[in-house]
Tab-separated table of C-alpha atoms and ligand atoms in Angstrom:
chain	number	residue	atom	x	y	z
A	1	MET	CA	133.052	-18.937	169.997
A	2	THR	CA	130.111	-16.762	169.072
A	3	THR	CA	127.389	-17.973	166.780
A	4	THR	CA	127.990	-16.415	163.408
A	5	VAL	CA	125.503	-17.708	160.876
A	6	PRO	CA	126.764	-17.777	157.285
A	7	LYS	CA	124.645	-17.386	154.163
A	8	VAL	CA	123.194	-20.755	153.220
A	9	PHE	CA	121.912	-21.186	149.670
A	10	ALA	CA	119.753	-24.271	149.284
A	11	PHE	CA	119.020	-26.215	146.081
A	12	HIS	CA	116.856	-29.159	145.076
A	13	GLU	CA	119.359	-30.940	142.880
A	14	PHE	CA	123.077	-31.521	142.459
A	15	SER	CA	122.909	-29.888	139.009
A	16	ASP	CA	121.369	-26.753	140.520
A	17	VAL	CA	124.239	-26.553	142.985
A	18	ALA	CA	126.703	-26.899	140.102
A	19	GLU	CA	125.052	-24.125	138.120
A	20	ALA	CA	124.935	-21.722	141.054
A	21	VAL	CA	128.497	-22.438	142.153
A	22	ALA	CA	129.705	-21.766	138.606
A	23	ASP	CA	127.784	-18.499	138.581
A	24	TYR	CA	129.343	-17.475	141.883
A	25	VAL	CA	132.830	-18.381	140.677
A	26	VAL	CA	132.355	-16.181	137.604
A	27	TYR	CA	131.058	-13.403	139.834
A	28	ALA	CA	134.198	-13.666	141.991
A	29	GLN	CA	136.368	-13.816	138.867
A	30	ASN	CA	134.812	-10.675	137.448
A	31	GLY	CA	135.190	-8.899	140.769
A	32	ALA	CA	138.868	-9.812	140.966
A	33	LEU	CA	139.696	-8.912	137.377
A	34	THR	CA	137.889	-5.599	137.307
A	35	LYS	CA	138.690	-4.331	140.804
A	36	LYS	CA	139.080	-0.572	140.680
A	37	LEU	CA	142.640	0.536	141.178
A	38	LYS	CA	142.943	3.571	143.406
A	39	GLU	CA	143.015	6.567	141.086
A	40	ARG	CA	146.307	8.300	141.681
A	41	LYS	CA	145.760	11.996	142.050
A	42	SER	CA	147.279	13.624	139.035
A	43	SER	CA	148.327	17.233	139.087
A	44	ALA	CA	147.807	17.429	135.345
A	45	VAL	CA	146.014	20.519	134.124
A	46	ASN	CA	144.191	21.193	130.904
A	47	LEU	CA	146.573	22.010	128.119
A	48	ASN	CA	145.599	25.008	126.090
A	49	LEU	CA	148.331	25.794	123.589
A	50	ASP	CA	146.640	29.033	122.569
A	51	ASP	CA	146.792	30.387	126.060
A	52	LYS	CA	149.064	33.396	125.502
A	53	ALA	CA	149.267	33.925	129.239
A	54	ALA	CA	151.107	30.699	129.738
A	55	SER	CA	154.780	31.450	130.282
A	56	SER	CA	157.347	29.026	128.941
A	57	ALA	CA	157.928	27.778	132.516
A	58	ASP	CA	154.178	27.171	132.818
A	59	MET	CA	154.250	25.340	129.489
A	60	GLN	CA	157.122	23.137	130.685
A	61	ARG	CA	155.196	22.288	133.843
A	62	ILE	CA	152.025	21.591	131.901
A	63	LEU	CA	153.803	19.354	129.414
A	64	SER	CA	155.618	17.424	132.112
A	65	ASN	CA	152.379	16.970	134.094
A	66	LYS	CA	150.700	15.738	130.970
A	67	SER	CA	153.373	13.130	130.388
A	68	ILE	CA	153.236	11.976	134.052
A	69	SER	CA	149.505	11.577	133.686
A	70	SER	CA	149.782	9.513	130.527
A	71	ARG	CA	152.535	7.390	132.130
A	72	ASP	CA	150.172	6.868	135.092
A	73	SER	CA	147.342	5.700	132.901
A	74	SER	CA	149.502	3.361	130.865
A	75	LYS	CA	150.861	1.902	134.143
A	76	LYS	CA	147.283	1.503	135.302
A	77	ALA	CA	146.289	-0.192	132.051
A	78	LYS	CA	149.293	-2.522	132.361
A	79	LYS	CA	148.357	-3.377	135.956
A	80	GLU	CA	144.790	-4.048	134.901
A	81	LYS	CA	145.979	-6.351	132.125
A	82	GLU	CA	148.226	-8.245	134.512
A	83	ARG	CA	145.518	-8.782	137.108
A	84	ARG	CA	144.960	-12.447	138.045
A	85	PHE	CA	142.119	-14.393	139.628
A	86	LYS	CA	143.574	-16.410	142.497
A	87	ILE	CA	141.546	-19.400	143.529
A	88	ALA	CA	142.060	-22.389	145.826
A	89	LEU	CA	140.328	-25.705	145.060
A	90	SER	CA	139.554	-28.613	147.341
A	91	GLY	CA	139.082	-32.185	146.208
A	92	GLY	CA	136.228	-34.657	146.538
A	93	SER	CA	132.842	-34.081	144.948
A	94	LEU	CA	133.643	-30.398	144.409
A	95	ILE	CA	135.655	-31.376	141.343
A	96	GLN	CA	132.596	-32.974	139.753
A	97	ILE	CA	130.504	-29.908	140.662
A	98	LEU	CA	133.030	-27.666	138.931
A	99	HIS	CA	133.258	-30.021	135.976
A	100	GLU	CA	129.495	-29.767	135.491
A	101	GLY	CA	129.186	-26.064	136.187
A	102	LEU	CA	132.304	-24.383	134.845
A	103	LEU	CA	132.923	-26.170	131.578
A	104	LYS	CA	129.554	-25.032	130.216
A	105	ARG	CA	130.370	-21.385	130.704
A	106	ASP	CA	131.746	-19.150	128.031
A	107	ASP	CA	132.601	-16.249	130.332
A	108	ILE	CA	135.519	-17.780	132.172
A	109	GLN	CA	138.848	-16.106	131.511
A	110	TRP	CA	140.858	-19.232	132.245
A	111	GLY	CA	144.038	-17.580	130.993
A	112	LYS	CA	143.858	-15.158	133.933
A	113	TRP	CA	143.399	-17.780	136.632
A	114	ASP	CA	146.039	-18.833	139.171
A	115	ILE	CA	144.809	-22.122	140.586
A	116	TYR	CA	146.155	-23.525	143.852
A	117	PHE	CA	144.996	-26.472	145.942
A	118	ALA	CA	143.383	-26.159	149.357
A	119	ASP	CA	144.899	-29.511	150.168
A	120	GLU	CA	146.432	-32.493	148.523
A	121	ARG	CA	146.489	-36.185	149.254
A	122	LEU	CA	150.033	-37.474	148.938
A	123	VAL	CA	149.494	-40.039	146.213
A	124	SER	CA	150.644	-40.185	142.626
A	125	PHE	CA	148.903	-37.778	140.249
A	126	GLU	CA	147.729	-40.858	138.339
A	127	SER	CA	145.619	-41.967	141.291
A	128	ASP	CA	141.945	-41.023	141.372
A	129	GLN	CA	142.623	-39.942	144.975
A	130	SER	CA	144.863	-37.121	143.795
A	131	ASN	CA	143.099	-33.772	143.926
A	132	TYR	CA	145.351	-32.304	141.260
A	133	GLY	CA	145.106	-35.470	139.141
A	134	GLN	CA	141.326	-35.497	139.310
A	135	SER	CA	141.029	-31.758	138.596
A	136	LYS	CA	143.372	-32.134	135.655
A	137	ARG	CA	141.403	-34.999	134.147
A	138	LYS	CA	137.963	-33.574	134.879
A	139	ILE	CA	138.538	-29.861	134.366
A	140	PHE	CA	141.897	-28.552	133.174
A	141	ASP	CA	142.357	-31.012	130.303
A	142	LEU	CA	138.885	-30.143	129.023
A	143	ILE	CA	139.302	-26.374	128.808
A	144	ASP	CA	139.255	-24.946	125.318
A	145	THR	CA	142.538	-23.131	125.888
A	146	GLU	CA	142.696	-21.694	122.364
A	147	LYS	CA	139.518	-19.820	123.107
A	148	TYR	CA	139.829	-19.078	126.809
A	149	GLY	CA	143.565	-19.228	127.541
A	150	THR	CA	145.514	-21.528	129.826
A	151	PRO	CA	145.369	-21.152	133.605
A	152	ASN	CA	148.470	-21.263	135.787
A	153	ILE	CA	148.144	-24.332	137.943
A	154	TYR	CA	150.167	-24.680	141.119
A	155	HIS	CA	150.235	-28.226	142.474
A	156	ILE	CA	152.486	-30.042	144.917
A	157	ASP	CA	155.802	-31.516	143.839
A	158	GLU	CA	154.896	-35.135	143.096
A	159	SER	CA	158.439	-36.287	143.882
A	160	LEU	CA	157.878	-35.327	147.547
A	161	ILE	CA	154.788	-37.436	148.274
A	162	ASP	CA	156.737	-39.689	150.654
A	163	ASP	CA	157.675	-36.796	152.884
A	164	PRO	CA	154.663	-34.781	154.105
A	165	GLN	CA	156.758	-32.138	155.930
A	166	GLU	CA	159.025	-31.542	152.962
A	167	CYS	CA	156.050	-31.502	150.613
A	168	ALA	CA	154.199	-28.957	152.788
A	169	ASP	CA	157.291	-26.731	153.073
A	170	ASN	CA	157.809	-26.909	149.352
A	171	TYR	CA	154.175	-26.032	148.582
A	172	GLU	CA	154.378	-23.141	151.032
A	173	LYS	CA	157.305	-21.817	149.002
A	174	VAL	CA	155.157	-22.066	145.884
A	175	LEU	CA	152.529	-19.941	147.599
A	176	ILE	CA	155.081	-17.450	148.870
A	177	LYS	CA	156.352	-16.995	145.339
A	178	GLY	CA	152.859	-16.604	143.937
A	179	PHE	CA	151.794	-14.117	146.561
A	180	ALA	CA	154.816	-11.850	146.352
A	181	GLY	CA	157.030	-13.087	149.147
A	182	ARG	CA	156.385	-13.632	152.785
A	183	ASP	CA	158.133	-10.446	153.895
A	184	SER	CA	155.651	-8.323	152.059
A	185	VAL	CA	152.513	-10.376	152.735
A	186	LYS	CA	151.717	-11.888	156.091
A	187	LEU	CA	149.109	-14.151	154.543
A	188	PRO	CA	148.169	-14.911	150.964
A	189	MET	CA	144.823	-13.514	149.923
A	190	PHE	CA	142.825	-15.716	147.596
A	191	ASP	CA	140.016	-14.110	145.676
A	192	LEU	CA	138.000	-17.248	146.206
A	193	PHE	CA	138.577	-20.297	148.389
A	194	LEU	CA	136.437	-23.334	147.538
A	195	LEU	CA	135.829	-25.966	150.181
A	196	GLY	CA	133.820	-29.131	150.610
A	197	CYS	CA	132.988	-30.705	153.945
A	198	ALA	CA	133.276	-34.417	154.651
A	199	PRO	CA	130.835	-36.379	156.837
A	200	ASP	CA	133.546	-36.490	159.523
A	201	GLY	CA	133.728	-32.682	159.421
A	202	HIS	CA	137.100	-32.284	157.734
A	203	ILE	CA	137.607	-29.402	155.337
A	204	ALA	CA	140.639	-29.185	153.050
A	205	SER	CA	142.759	-31.721	155.005
A	206	LEU	CA	142.024	-30.162	158.383
A	207	PHE	CA	140.437	-32.831	160.554
A	208	PRO	CA	138.294	-32.099	163.627
A	209	ASN	CA	140.539	-33.861	166.121
A	210	PHE	CA	143.807	-32.531	164.781
A	211	GLN	CA	143.822	-29.602	167.160
A	212	GLU	CA	147.413	-28.647	166.510
A	213	ASN	CA	146.675	-28.126	162.819
A	214	LEU	CA	143.474	-26.268	163.588
A	215	ARG	CA	145.333	-23.927	165.914
A	216	GLU	CA	148.222	-23.291	163.522
A	217	LYS	CA	148.782	-19.556	163.283
A	218	LEU	CA	152.040	-19.118	161.382
A	219	ALA	CA	152.407	-21.754	158.684
A	220	TRP	CA	150.493	-21.363	155.433
A	221	VAL	CA	150.726	-25.080	154.693
A	222	VAL	CA	150.886	-27.982	157.165
A	223	PRO	CA	151.699	-31.649	156.741
A	224	VAL	CA	148.992	-34.107	157.794
A	225	GLU	CA	149.855	-37.651	158.754
A	226	LYS	CA	147.585	-40.522	159.783
A	227	ALA	CA	144.454	-38.866	158.430
A	228	PRO	CA	141.439	-40.842	159.681
A	229	SER	CA	139.801	-41.051	156.246
A	230	GLY	CA	141.073	-41.388	152.709
A	231	PRO	CA	144.812	-41.319	152.011
A	232	GLU	CA	146.708	-41.011	155.305
A	233	ASN	CA	149.339	-38.522	154.245
A	234	ARG	CA	148.313	-35.105	153.050
A	235	ILE	CA	149.179	-31.438	153.119
A	236	SER	CA	146.718	-28.683	153.811
A	237	LEU	CA	146.473	-24.931	153.688
A	238	THR	CA	145.720	-23.594	157.157
A	239	ILE	CA	142.789	-21.856	158.819
A	240	PRO	CA	144.411	-18.365	158.777
A	241	VAL	CA	144.975	-18.682	155.011
A	242	ILE	CA	141.396	-19.819	154.398
A	243	CYS	CA	139.959	-17.070	156.582
A	244	HIS	CA	142.080	-14.376	154.931
A	245	SER	CA	140.431	-15.054	151.558
A	246	HIS	CA	138.267	-12.445	149.951
A	247	ARG	CA	135.466	-14.996	149.589
A	248	VAL	CA	135.033	-18.522	150.924
A	249	ILE	CA	132.444	-21.021	149.775
A	250	PHE	CA	131.476	-24.442	151.027
A	251	VAL	CA	129.843	-26.805	148.581
A	252	VAL	CA	128.069	-29.751	150.171
A	253	GLU	CA	125.574	-32.255	148.904
A	254	GLY	CA	123.981	-35.567	149.905
A	255	ALA	CA	121.999	-36.889	152.879
A	256	VAL	CA	125.148	-38.437	154.340
A	257	LYS	CA	126.305	-34.888	155.142
A	258	ALA	CA	123.128	-33.850	157.001
A	259	PRO	CA	124.340	-34.791	160.521
A	260	VAL	CA	127.596	-32.851	160.196
A	261	ILE	CA	125.831	-29.852	158.644
A	262	LYS	CA	123.410	-29.924	161.577
A	263	THR	CA	126.292	-29.718	164.032
A	264	ILE	CA	128.036	-26.957	162.070
A	265	MET	CA	124.935	-24.793	161.765
A	266	GLU	CA	123.286	-25.485	165.106
A	267	ARG	CA	126.259	-26.142	167.386
A	268	PRO	CA	129.070	-23.828	166.280
A	269	GLU	CA	130.475	-23.927	169.802
A	270	LYS	CA	131.610	-27.487	169.064
A	271	GLY	CA	134.368	-25.885	167.004
A	272	LEU	CA	134.293	-28.081	163.913
A	273	PRO	CA	136.734	-26.763	161.285
A	274	SER	CA	133.864	-25.283	159.221
A	275	SER	CA	132.526	-23.463	162.248
A	276	ILE	CA	135.949	-21.942	162.813
A	277	VAL	CA	135.900	-20.661	159.231
A	278	ASN	CA	132.295	-19.440	159.501
A	279	GLU	CA	133.468	-17.376	162.437
A	280	GLY	CA	136.928	-16.366	161.216
A	281	ALA	CA	135.750	-15.233	157.787
A	282	ALA	CA	132.365	-13.984	158.958
A	283	GLY	CA	130.516	-12.026	156.291
A	284	ARG	CA	132.585	-13.560	153.479
A	285	VAL	CA	131.371	-17.153	153.730
A	286	SER	CA	128.578	-18.721	151.672
A	287	TRP	CA	127.311	-22.286	151.682
A	288	PHE	CA	125.903	-23.976	148.583
A	289	VAL	CA	124.020	-27.009	149.834
A	290	ASP	CA	121.417	-29.365	148.411
A	291	ASP	CA	118.190	-30.147	150.260
A	292	ASP	CA	119.360	-33.645	151.182
A	293	ALA	CA	122.308	-32.295	153.131
A	294	LEU	CA	119.951	-29.915	154.940
A	295	THR	CA	117.559	-32.623	156.131
A	296	ASP	CA	116.453	-31.686	159.670
A	297	VAL	CA	118.928	-28.804	159.822
A	298	PHE	CA	117.550	-25.726	161.480
A	299	VAL	CA	118.997	-22.814	159.509
A	300	THR	CA	117.677	-19.931	157.423
A	301	LYS	CA	117.952	-20.910	153.781
A	302	LYS	CA	118.362	-18.304	151.076
A	303	LYS	CA	117.384	-18.371	147.464
A	304	TYR	CA	120.443	-17.870	145.289
A	305	LYS	CA	120.212	-14.911	142.915
A	306	PHE	CA	122.223	-15.402	139.760
A	307	HIS	CA	124.752	-12.667	138.960
A	308	ASN	CA	125.617	-13.607	135.415
A	309	LYS	CA	122.779	-15.058	133.428
A	310	ILE	CA	124.799	-15.495	130.318
A	311	GLU	CA	124.834	-17.437	127.120
A	312	PHE	CA	125.486	-21.051	127.963
A	313	ASN	CA	126.638	-23.440	125.296
A	314	GLU	CA	123.693	-25.511	126.405
A	315	PRO	CA	120.178	-24.063	126.711
A	316	PHE	CA	119.982	-22.119	129.937
A	317	LYS	CA	117.076	-22.896	132.235
A	318	GLU	CA	115.029	-19.741	132.613
A	319	GLU	CA	114.309	-20.289	136.263
A	320	PRO	CA	117.092	-22.168	137.985
A	321	ALA	CA	115.483	-24.329	140.616
A	322	THR	CA	116.432	-22.990	144.007
A	323	THR	CA	114.460	-23.413	147.174
A	324	GLU	CA	112.025	-20.652	148.024
A	325	LYS	CA	112.617	-19.747	151.566
B	401	6PG	O1	141.141	-33.928	149.761
B	401	6PG	C1	140.170	-33.881	150.466
B	401	6PG	O2	139.872	-34.752	151.297
B	401	6PG	C2	139.236	-32.753	150.231
B	401	6PG	O3	139.784	-31.576	149.825
B	401	6PG	C3	138.220	-32.638	151.322
B	401	6PG	O4	138.329	-31.592	152.197
B	401	6PG	C4	136.859	-32.685	150.681
B	401	6PG	O5	136.468	-31.427	150.286
B	401	6PG	C5	135.886	-33.283	151.643
B	401	6PG	O6	136.365	-34.544	152.006
B	401	6PG	C6	134.528	-33.414	151.052
B	401	6PG	O7	134.585	-34.343	150.041
B	401	6PG	P1	133.255	-34.845	149.358
B	401	6PG	O8	132.596	-33.629	148.808
B	401	6PG	O9	133.700	-35.790	148.302
B	401	6PG	O10	132.471	-35.483	150.431
């Protein structure tokens, strides 16, 4: 493994992390929803009905070119309207970060979001251990859907929580459907993949010592049994899926995370799951970390530059507190 160093944005406070992550999510959303479609070359020519030189055959050609061109642009407009923002969410403290950051924003086009889960703990949705359950209670149920639309949310089938393999296979089918079928896409491409990192180094539900899962090349979703922390049975999206995303971010806060962040940043050769992603998605990975989690970590910290300083429902701090490095 080489030593790819990702961008690390550092912040004083949890609330600063939340604000910056929300800004980055909106930036990714806007990028996904306004991506330029390749202009199809149109052979249309200017129509000049007074042009006496134009023969009737010429006129026919001109008129038919004109109608192809207008068909093209209405197809393009339709495609643009149908564009979706595809995002994968992890669980843990990330949900609280998103709760604090996203719900304040008035520039989120929730109705155009397709939300999937990076992983899921196989417990009832009622449980506060359920990633979907927690996201629903802390985010989805609180969206003003009349104003911003309703996102499509793709969660596991709760009736399969006793069978990790079946549950993983079923969720993979959900992804295949959402990403246009496995025959046409080798891997799904999320516009944004959001990850946390636990003190033991697991990301999504990919644990450091579960080498088989970490080496998985074909499956999009794997079952996880006997997880060493939290609920034992889980499913997780795999490393190739994470690394195929357009953008990946890690959101980490708290002094308890400092030792693992130190290993990830300073000893990538140890091959922790995050280091594999830093390498596999090099150039597309950003870390949003608070100062506590960076205690004694030797890494170049960047100051986050906001992309969308927009009207917040709450007064917006003129100078968001980020570290000056
Ligand atoms: O379901 C899970 O276990 C999560 O998706 C997991 O990967 C999480 O992101 C980390 O455990 C960090 O969680 P904290 O931010 O709460 O430490």
